[in-house]
Amino acid sequence: MNDPNGLVYKNGTYHLFYQAGEWPRRWDHATSTDLINWTEHGTKIPAVEPGDTAGISPFSGGAVIDENDTAGFGEDALVAMYTGHHYGDGFDAAGIEDQRVAYSTDNGETVHKYEENPVLPSDVGDWRDPRPLWYESDGNWRMVITRVSPAENRPAGVEIWESSNLKDWEYLSTYESGGEPWETPNLEQLPVEGTDESAWVVSMSAMDPRRVEHHIGCFDGTEFTAEKAIRADHGFDFYAPQYWANTPENRGLYIAWMNNWNYAMETPDNGWQGEMTVPRTISLVDGDDGPEVRQHPASELTEIRQEQLAELSDKQITPSNADQVCSQEASASGPLSGTDVDGRTLEIVATIDPQDADEVGLRVREGDEQASIITYDAANEELRFDRTNAGEFFDEGEYGVADAPLKPLCDGTIELRVFVDRSSVEIFANEGRKTMTNLVFPDWESTGVSLFADGGTATLEHLIAYDLSTES
């Protein structure tokens, strides 16, 4: 699997369509009432196999609930927009891409392709990932699509279109990328906490290098104007995010594909290839330089906590011998010694005061020769994640160490909320100011957790750890 598609909420159910299969790709469907437990419903938008004409693979797109039946498919119909990628006998990255509609009147149980597709024909490629949204100010629809490469009379960037019925669309403007290839766009209006204002956010995936950006600014119904841009996640494995449409209270709820196209097809075979991040929320808070982004795991994730493994306060973290890194000996006398903090599926929330330590951090999925290492470099105010000795596949090459600038909180501490899973580590730092998402492929036996400090002594002000699995 790869990109999340057609994310929409209806009558207590979260719908998640997604890109499935190696090639040609299709839309599969899953639903959940709690964002934790998901029920698979199989393929809903299949590919058209090549015959006398090129086949068509349904690439990424978004969905809405058409409450007022503007499209004529039925009241409260689930209407999806997707890209039709035309291909021959094999994958053709340069194939023509047009925009299409599918709909469901039974909550996604059956999905029908609109018989008059494409609603936006095309004779060029690199034009994809439509995401419609209801624009309340005008009482009609808008849609964002990325033009990855410039075309005749159209620059590259996020295009904005308008429609009254989700079928007939009029081009309005392009938020230009300056030549950088973008894809999988979102356009969301979010309140700015602590004010009576709101701001618009364009979130998209930049293809070189692979990353996601949030561009914050103004949207007047025709044009988007950015005031600032920030990186959404500083790990290697966070891409193609999409927001759920129609959520109560405009939660800013979204999810991303946890992988990277630069190596996605070569990752180890664990019985799957591709997975989603945990659902997270994005919010805006008032800052000195305009709205600032905060990201948090969806509140529902507290429900997957099983046994509380430990809770510690006011513990010293003393320097450790460098030769003990990635060994079980490293934790023999540390603050977690004698606790039950160990496992493959964990949530760890820790507040650490670096004090006079140069570096302080946390090792997870630790074994005799392995560890996934989260380090805070106090001198350089930098958060790092090192997976060069985290198991197979990753090494000291280009994708071994991820980093992010991170200033301490006003009291000098750093706060980490870490989700450890069988093949991933997701970090939310300093109350959601920075996030970092990375795959790891450790040995099954690598389950240890330890704290460390180098160059001085740090204080563990508080730590609480939970097991997230009922399995042994």
Coordinates of C-alpha atoms in Angstrom, one line a residue:
M1 CA 0.0 0.0 0.0
N2 CA 1.0 3.6 -0.4
D3 CA -1.0 6.9 -0.4
P4 CA -4.1 7.4 1.7
N5 CA -7.0 8.4 -0.5
G6 CA -10.6 9.5 -0.1
L7 CA -10.5 10.2 3.6
V8 CA -13.9 11.1 4.9
Y9 CA -16.0 10.9 8.1
K10 CA -19.7 10.0 8.0
N11 CA -22.1 9.0 10.7
G12 CA -19.5 7.9 13.2
T13 CA -17.3 6.1 10.8
Y14 CA -13.9 7.0 9.4
H15 CA -13.4 5.9 5.8
L16 CA -9.9 5.3 4.6
F17 CA -9.4 4.4 0.9
Y18 CA -5.8 3.9 -0.1
Q19 CA -3.5 3.0 -3.0
A20 CA -3.1 -0.8 -3.0
G21 CA -1.1 -3.3 -5.0
E22 CA 2.2 -3.1 -6.7
W23 CA 1.0 -2.5 -10.3
P24 CA -1.4 -1.5 -11.6
R25 CA -2.6 0.2 -8.5
R26 CA -6.2 0.4 -7.2
W27 CA -8.3 1.9 -4.4
D28 CA -8.9 -0.4 -1.5
H29 CA -11.2 0.6 1.4
A30 CA -11.1 0.3 5.2
T31 CA -13.3 1.7 7.9
S32 CA -13.0 2.4 11.6
T33 CA -15.1 3.9 14.4
D34 CA -12.1 4.7 16.6
L35 CA -9.1 5.2 14.3
I36 CA -7.5 2.2 15.9
N37 CA -9.3 -0.9 14.8
W38 CA -9.9 -1.1 11.1
T39 CA -12.1 -3.4 9.0
E40 CA -10.9 -4.1 5.4
H41 CA -13.6 -4.0 2.7
G42 CA -11.5 -4.9 -0.4
T43 CA -11.1 -3.2 -3.7
K44 CA -13.5 -0.4 -4.5
I45 CA -12.0 1.3 -7.5
P46 CA -10.2 -1.3 -9.6
A47 CA -7.7 -0.6 -12.4
V48 CA -8.7 -1.0 -16.0
E49 CA -6.5 -3.6 -17.6
P50 CA -4.8 -2.7 -20.9
G51 CA -6.6 -4.0 -24.0
D52 CA -7.1 -2.3 -27.3
T53 CA -6.4 1.0 -25.5
A54 CA -4.2 1.8 -22.6
G55 CA -5.2 0.7 -19.2
I56 CA -6.1 3.2 -16.5
S57 CA -4.8 2.9 -12.9
P58 CA -6.7 5.0 -10.3
F59 CA -4.1 7.1 -8.8
S60 CA -4.5 9.2 -5.6
G61 CA -7.4 11.6 -4.8
G62 CA -9.8 12.7 -2.2
A63 CA -13.5 12.4 -1.2
V64 CA -16.3 14.4 0.2
I65 CA -19.9 13.9 1.5
D66 CA -22.3 15.6 -0.9
E67 CA -24.9 16.5 1.6
N68 CA -27.0 18.6 -0.8
D69 CA -26.8 16.2 -3.7
T70 CA -25.0 18.8 -5.9
A71 CA -23.7 16.1 -8.2
G72 CA -27.0 14.3 -8.6
F73 CA -25.8 10.9 -7.3
G74 CA -28.0 11.1 -4.2
E75 CA -28.2 13.0 -0.9
D76 CA -25.2 12.3 1.3
A77 CA -23.4 10.4 -1.4
L78 CA -19.7 9.8 -0.9
V79 CA -18.1 11.3 -3.9
A80 CA -14.4 10.7 -4.8
M81 CA -12.2 12.5 -7.2
Y82 CA -9.2 10.5 -8.5
T83 CA -6.5 10.6 -11.2
G84 CA -6.8 8.2 -14.1
H85 CA -3.2 7.3 -14.9
H86 CA -3.1 5.8 -18.5
Y87 CA -0.6 3.0 -19.0
G88 CA 0.3 0.4 -21.5
D89 CA 1.7 -3.1 -20.8
G90 CA 3.8 -1.9 -17.9
F91 CA 4.2 1.1 -15.6
D92 CA 4.7 4.3 -17.6
A93 CA 5.6 7.2 -15.4
A94 CA 5.0 9.6 -18.2
G95 CA 1.5 8.3 -19.0
I96 CA -1.4 10.7 -19.5
E97 CA -3.2 11.7 -16.3
D98 CA -6.8 13.0 -16.2
Q99 CA -9.3 13.5 -13.4
R100 CA -12.2 11.3 -12.7
V101 CA -15.2 10.8 -10.4
A102 CA -16.5 7.8 -8.5
Y103 CA -19.4 7.7 -6.0
S104 CA -21.2 5.6 -3.4
T105 CA -24.7 5.8 -2.0
D106 CA -24.3 3.0 0.5
N107 CA -21.4 4.3 2.6
G108 CA -18.7 2.9 0.4
E109 CA -20.0 -0.7 0.2
T110 CA -20.3 -0.3 -3.6
V111 CA -18.5 2.4 -5.5
H112 CA -19.4 3.3 -9.1
K113 CA -17.2 5.0 -11.6
Y114 CA -19.0 8.0 -13.2
E115 CA -20.0 6.9 -16.7
E116 CA -19.0 10.2 -18.3
N117 CA -15.4 10.1 -17.0
P118 CA -13.0 11.9 -17.3
V119 CA -14.6 15.0 -15.9
L120 CA -11.3 16.8 -16.6
P121 CA -9.7 15.3 -19.7
S122 CA -6.0 15.7 -20.5
D123 CA -3.4 14.9 -23.0
V124 CA -0.4 15.3 -20.7
G125 CA 1.0 13.5 -17.7
D126 CA 2.3 14.8 -14.3
W127 CA -1.1 16.2 -13.3
R128 CA -2.6 14.4 -10.4
D129 CA -4.0 13.9 -6.9
P130 CA -7.3 15.9 -6.9
R131 CA -8.8 16.7 -3.5
P132 CA -12.2 18.5 -3.4
L133 CA -13.5 20.5 -0.5
W134 CA -16.6 22.5 0.3
Y135 CA -16.0 26.3 0.3
E136 CA -18.6 27.6 2.7
S137 CA -18.1 31.3 1.7
D138 CA -19.4 30.7 -1.8
G139 CA -21.6 27.7 -1.1
N140 CA -19.8 25.5 -3.8
W141 CA -16.8 23.3 -4.3
R142 CA -13.1 23.9 -4.7
M143 CA -10.5 21.4 -5.7
V144 CA -6.7 21.3 -5.5
I145 CA -4.6 19.3 -8.0
T146 CA -0.9 19.3 -8.5
R147 CA 0.7 20.0 -11.8
V148 CA 4.0 18.3 -11.1
S149 CA 5.7 19.6 -14.3
P150 CA 4.8 22.7 -16.2
A151 CA 2.5 22.3 -19.2
E152 CA 1.7 24.7 -22.0
N153 CA 0.2 27.8 -20.5
R154 CA 0.2 26.3 -17.0
P155 CA 3.0 26.6 -14.5
A156 CA 3.9 23.8 -12.1
G157 CA 2.3 24.0 -8.6
V158 CA -1.0 23.5 -6.8
E159 CA -3.9 24.3 -9.1
I160 CA -7.2 25.6 -7.6
W161 CA -10.5 24.7 -9.4
E162 CA -14.2 25.6 -8.8
S163 CA -17.4 23.6 -9.4
S164 CA -21.0 23.7 -8.4
N165 CA -21.6 20.0 -9.0
L166 CA -18.3 18.1 -8.7
K167 CA -18.4 17.3 -12.4
D168 CA -18.0 20.6 -14.3
W169 CA -14.8 22.4 -13.2
E170 CA -13.4 25.8 -13.9
Y171 CA -9.7 26.6 -13.4
L172 CA -9.0 29.6 -11.1
S173 CA -5.3 29.9 -10.3
T174 CA -2.1 28.1 -9.5
Y175 CA -0.1 28.4 -6.3
E176 CA 3.3 28.1 -8.1
S177 CA 6.0 25.7 -6.9
G178 CA 8.8 27.7 -8.5
G179 CA 9.8 24.6 -10.5
E180 CA 10.0 22.2 -7.6
P181 CA 7.9 19.0 -8.2
W182 CA 5.0 18.8 -5.8
E183 CA 2.2 16.2 -5.4
T184 CA -0.7 15.0 -3.1
P185 CA -2.0 18.5 -2.1
N186 CA -4.4 19.5 0.6
L187 CA -6.2 22.8 1.3
E188 CA -7.5 23.2 4.8
Q189 CA -8.8 26.1 6.9
L190 CA -7.9 25.8 10.6
P191 CA -8.6 28.0 13.6
V192 CA -5.7 29.8 15.2
E193 CA -5.9 28.9 18.9
G194 CA -5.9 31.8 21.2
T195 CA -7.4 34.2 18.6
D196 CA -10.6 34.7 16.8
E197 CA -8.8 34.2 13.5
S198 CA -8.2 31.2 11.2
A199 CA -5.6 30.5 8.5
W200 CA -5.4 28.4 5.4
V201 CA -2.9 25.6 5.1
V202 CA -1.7 24.0 1.8
S203 CA 0.0 20.7 2.7
M204 CA 1.8 18.9 -0.1
S205 CA 4.5 16.4 -0.7
A206 CA 7.7 17.7 -2.3
M207 CA 9.3 15.0 -4.4
D208 CA 13.0 16.0 -4.3
P209 CA 14.1 15.4 -1.6
R210 CA 11.0 13.4 -0.3
R211 CA 9.3 15.5 2.4
V212 CA 6.0 17.1 3.3
E213 CA 5.5 20.8 3.8
H214 CA 2.8 22.9 5.4
H215 CA 2.4 26.3 3.7
I216 CA 0.4 28.7 5.9
G217 CA -1.4 31.7 4.5
C218 CA -4.5 33.2 3.0
F219 CA -7.1 32.0 0.6
D220 CA -9.7 34.3 -0.9
G221 CA -11.6 31.7 -2.8
T222 CA -9.5 32.1 -6.0
E223 CA -5.9 32.4 -5.0
F224 CA -3.8 31.0 -2.1
T225 CA -1.0 33.3 -0.8
A226 CA 1.6 31.8 1.5
E227 CA 3.1 33.7 4.5
K228 CA 5.3 30.9 5.8
A229 CA 6.3 27.3 5.0
I230 CA 7.5 24.7 7.4
R231 CA 8.5 21.0 7.1
A232 CA 5.8 18.8 8.4
D233 CA 7.9 15.9 9.6
H234 CA 11.7 15.5 9.8
G235 CA 12.0 11.8 9.4
F236 CA 12.5 9.9 6.2
D237 CA 9.2 8.0 6.2
F238 CA 6.3 10.5 6.1
Y239 CA 4.7 11.1 2.8
A240 CA 1.4 11.9 0.9
P241 CA -0.6 12.9 4.0
Q242 CA -4.3 13.5 3.6
Y243 CA -6.9 15.1 6.0
W244 CA -10.2 13.5 6.8
A245 CA -13.1 15.5 5.3
N246 CA -16.3 16.2 7.2
T247 CA -14.9 15.5 10.7
P248 CA -16.8 17.0 13.7
E249 CA -15.4 20.3 14.9
N250 CA -12.8 20.5 12.1
R251 CA -10.3 18.4 14.0
G252 CA -7.4 18.8 11.5
L253 CA -7.1 15.0 11.5
Y254 CA -4.8 13.4 9.0
I255 CA -2.7 10.4 8.3
A256 CA 0.3 9.7 6.0
W257 CA 2.0 6.9 4.2
M258 CA 5.0 5.7 6.3
N259 CA 7.6 5.0 3.6
N260 CA 9.8 6.6 1.1
W261 CA 9.7 6.1 -2.7
N262 CA 13.5 6.1 -2.9
Y263 CA 13.6 2.7 -1.3
A264 CA 10.0 1.6 -0.7
M265 CA 10.1 -1.3 -3.2
E266 CA 13.2 -2.8 -1.6
T267 CA 12.3 -2.8 2.1
P268 CA 12.4 -6.2 3.9
D269 CA 9.5 -8.6 3.4
N270 CA 7.5 -8.6 6.7
G271 CA 4.3 -9.9 5.2
W272 CA 3.4 -6.4 4.0
Q273 CA 5.0 -3.6 2.1
G274 CA 3.8 -0.1 3.1
E275 CA 1.9 1.1 6.2
M276 CA 0.3 4.2 7.6
T277 CA 1.5 6.4 10.4
V278 CA -0.6 6.8 13.5
P279 CA -3.5 9.3 12.9
R280 CA -2.5 12.7 14.1
T281 CA -4.0 16.2 14.4
I282 CA -2.6 19.4 13.2
S283 CA -3.5 22.7 15.0
L284 CA -2.4 26.3 14.7
V285 CA -1.3 28.4 17.6
D286 CA -0.6 32.1 17.7
G287 CA 3.1 32.9 17.7
D288 CA 5.5 35.8 17.5
D289 CA 5.9 35.3 13.7
G290 CA 2.3 34.4 12.9
P291 CA 0.6 31.0 13.3
E292 CA 2.7 28.1 14.4
V293 CA 2.0 24.4 13.8
R294 CA 1.5 21.8 16.5
Q295 CA 1.0 18.1 15.8
H296 CA -0.2 15.5 18.2
P297 CA -1.2 11.8 18.0
A298 CA -5.0 11.5 17.7
S299 CA -6.5 11.5 21.2
E300 CA -8.1 8.1 20.5
L301 CA -4.6 6.5 20.7
T302 CA -4.6 6.6 24.5
E303 CA -7.2 3.7 24.2
I304 CA -4.5 1.3 22.9
R305 CA -2.5 1.6 26.1
Q306 CA -2.4 -1.7 27.9
E307 CA -0.2 -2.3 30.9
Q308 CA 1.7 0.7 32.4
L309 CA 5.3 -0.5 32.5
A310 CA 6.9 2.2 34.6
E311 CA 6.5 5.7 35.9
L312 CA 9.7 7.5 37.1
S313 CA 10.5 11.0 38.4
D314 CA 13.6 13.0 39.3
K315 CA 16.2 10.4 38.2
Q316 CA 19.8 11.2 37.3
I317 CA 21.1 10.1 33.8
T318 CA 24.9 9.8 34.1
P319 CA 27.4 9.6 31.2
S320 CA 27.8 6.1 29.8
N321 CA 30.8 4.5 28.2
A322 CA 30.6 4.9 24.5
D323 CA 31.5 1.3 23.9
Q324 CA 28.3 0.3 25.7
V325 CA 26.0 1.9 23.1
C326 CA 23.9 -0.8 21.5
S327 CA 24.5 -3.3 24.2
Q328 CA 22.2 -4.5 27.0
E329 CA 25.0 -3.5 29.4
A330 CA 24.2 0.2 28.7
S331 CA 20.9 0.0 30.7
A332 CA 22.2 -2.2 33.5
S333 CA 22.6 0.8 35.9
G334 CA 20.5 3.4 34.2
P335 CA 17.2 4.9 35.4
L336 CA 15.2 2.2 33.7
S337 CA 17.1 -0.6 35.4
G338 CA 14.8 -2.9 37.2
T339 CA 11.7 -1.7 35.4
D340 CA 9.5 -3.5 32.9
V341 CA 10.1 -1.0 30.1
D342 CA 10.8 -3.4 27.3
G343 CA 9.0 -4.5 24.2
R344 CA 8.2 -4.1 20.5
T345 CA 5.1 -1.9 20.8
L346 CA 5.5 0.9 23.3
E347 CA 4.4 4.4 24.1
I348 CA 7.0 6.4 26.1
V349 CA 6.4 9.9 27.3
A350 CA 9.5 11.5 28.8
T351 CA 10.6 15.0 30.1
I352 CA 14.3 15.5 30.3
D353 CA 16.4 18.4 31.6
P354 CA 19.8 18.1 29.7
Q355 CA 21.5 20.3 32.5
D356 CA 25.3 20.1 31.7
A357 CA 25.1 17.0 29.4
D358 CA 26.2 17.6 25.8
E359 CA 23.8 14.9 24.6
V360 CA 20.9 13.0 26.2
G361 CA 18.6 10.5 24.7
L362 CA 16.7 7.3 24.5
R363 CA 17.4 4.0 22.9
V364 CA 14.5 1.7 21.8
R365 CA 14.4 -1.7 20.1
E366 CA 17.8 -2.3 21.7
G367 CA 19.7 -5.6 21.4
D368 CA 23.3 -6.8 21.8
E369 CA 24.3 -5.1 18.6
Q370 CA 21.3 -3.0 17.7
A371 CA 19.4 0.1 18.8
S372 CA 17.2 2.8 17.4
I373 CA 18.7 5.9 19.0
I374 CA 16.9 9.2 19.8
T375 CA 19.4 11.9 20.7
Y376 CA 19.0 15.5 21.8
D377 CA 22.1 17.5 21.1
A378 CA 21.9 20.3 23.7
A379 CA 24.8 22.3 22.4
N380 CA 23.4 22.5 18.8
E381 CA 19.7 22.3 19.8
E382 CA 19.1 19.4 17.5
L383 CA 17.0 16.3 17.7
R384 CA 18.4 13.2 15.9
F385 CA 17.2 9.7 15.1
D386 CA 19.9 7.2 14.2
R387 CA 18.9 3.9 12.6
T388 CA 22.3 2.9 11.3
N389 CA 22.5 0.0 13.8
A390 CA 18.7 -0.6 14.0
G391 CA 18.7 -3.9 12.1
E392 CA 18.8 -4.8 8.5
F393 CA 18.4 -2.6 5.5
F394 CA 19.5 0.8 6.7
D395 CA 23.1 1.7 7.2
E396 CA 25.4 4.7 7.5
G397 CA 24.3 6.0 4.1
E398 CA 22.0 8.8 3.0
Y399 CA 19.0 7.5 5.0
G400 CA 20.8 6.5 8.2
V401 CA 20.4 9.6 10.4
A402 CA 17.5 12.1 10.5
D403 CA 17.7 15.4 12.3
A404 CA 15.6 18.4 13.2
P405 CA 16.2 21.8 14.9
L406 CA 14.7 21.8 18.3
K407 CA 14.9 24.5 20.9
P408 CA 14.2 23.5 24.5
L409 CA 11.0 24.5 26.2
C410 CA 10.9 27.7 28.2
D411 CA 12.0 25.8 31.3
G412 CA 15.0 24.3 29.6
T413 CA 13.6 20.8 29.2
I414 CA 12.8 18.6 26.2
E415 CA 9.6 16.6 26.0
L416 CA 9.4 13.4 23.9
R417 CA 6.3 11.3 23.1
V418 CA 7.5 8.2 21.3
F419 CA 5.5 5.4 19.6
V420 CA 7.5 2.3 19.0
D421 CA 6.0 -0.4 16.7
R422 CA 7.3 -3.6 15.1
S423 CA 9.0 -1.7 12.3
S424 CA 8.7 2.0 13.1
V425 CA 9.4 4.8 15.5
E426 CA 7.3 8.0 15.6
I427 CA 8.5 10.9 17.7
F428 CA 6.4 13.9 18.8
A429 CA 8.8 16.4 20.4
N430 CA 8.2 19.5 22.7
E431 CA 4.4 19.4 22.7
G432 CA 4.1 18.8 19.0
R433 CA 6.5 21.4 17.7
K434 CA 8.5 18.8 15.8
T435 CA 7.7 15.3 14.6
M436 CA 10.0 12.6 13.2
T437 CA 8.8 9.3 11.5
N438 CA 11.1 6.5 10.5
L439 CA 11.0 2.8 9.6
V440 CA 13.3 0.4 11.4
F441 CA 13.8 -3.4 10.9
P442 CA 15.3 -4.8 14.1
D443 CA 15.7 -8.4 15.1
W444 CA 12.7 -9.9 16.9
E445 CA 14.8 -10.2 20.1
S446 CA 15.8 -6.5 20.1
T447 CA 13.3 -5.2 22.7
G448 CA 15.4 -3.2 25.2
V449 CA 15.0 0.4 26.2
S450 CA 17.5 2.6 27.9
L451 CA 18.4 6.3 28.7
F452 CA 21.8 7.8 28.2
A453 CA 23.7 11.0 28.6
D454 CA 27.1 12.1 27.3
G455 CA 29.4 14.8 28.4
G456 CA 27.6 15.5 31.6
T457 CA 24.7 14.6 33.8
A458 CA 21.0 15.1 32.9
T459 CA 17.8 14.7 34.9
L460 CA 14.9 12.6 33.9
E461 CA 12.1 14.8 35.3
H462 CA 9.4 12.4 34.4
L463 CA 8.8 9.3 32.4
I464 CA 5.8 7.0 31.9
A465 CA 5.8 4.0 29.6
Y466 CA 3.0 1.8 28.3
D467 CA 2.8 -1.5 26.5
L468 CA 0.6 -1.2 23.4
S469 CA 0.1 -4.9 22.7
T470 CA -1.7 -7.7 24.4
E471 CA 0.7 -10.2 22.7
S472 CA 3.6 -11.8 24.6

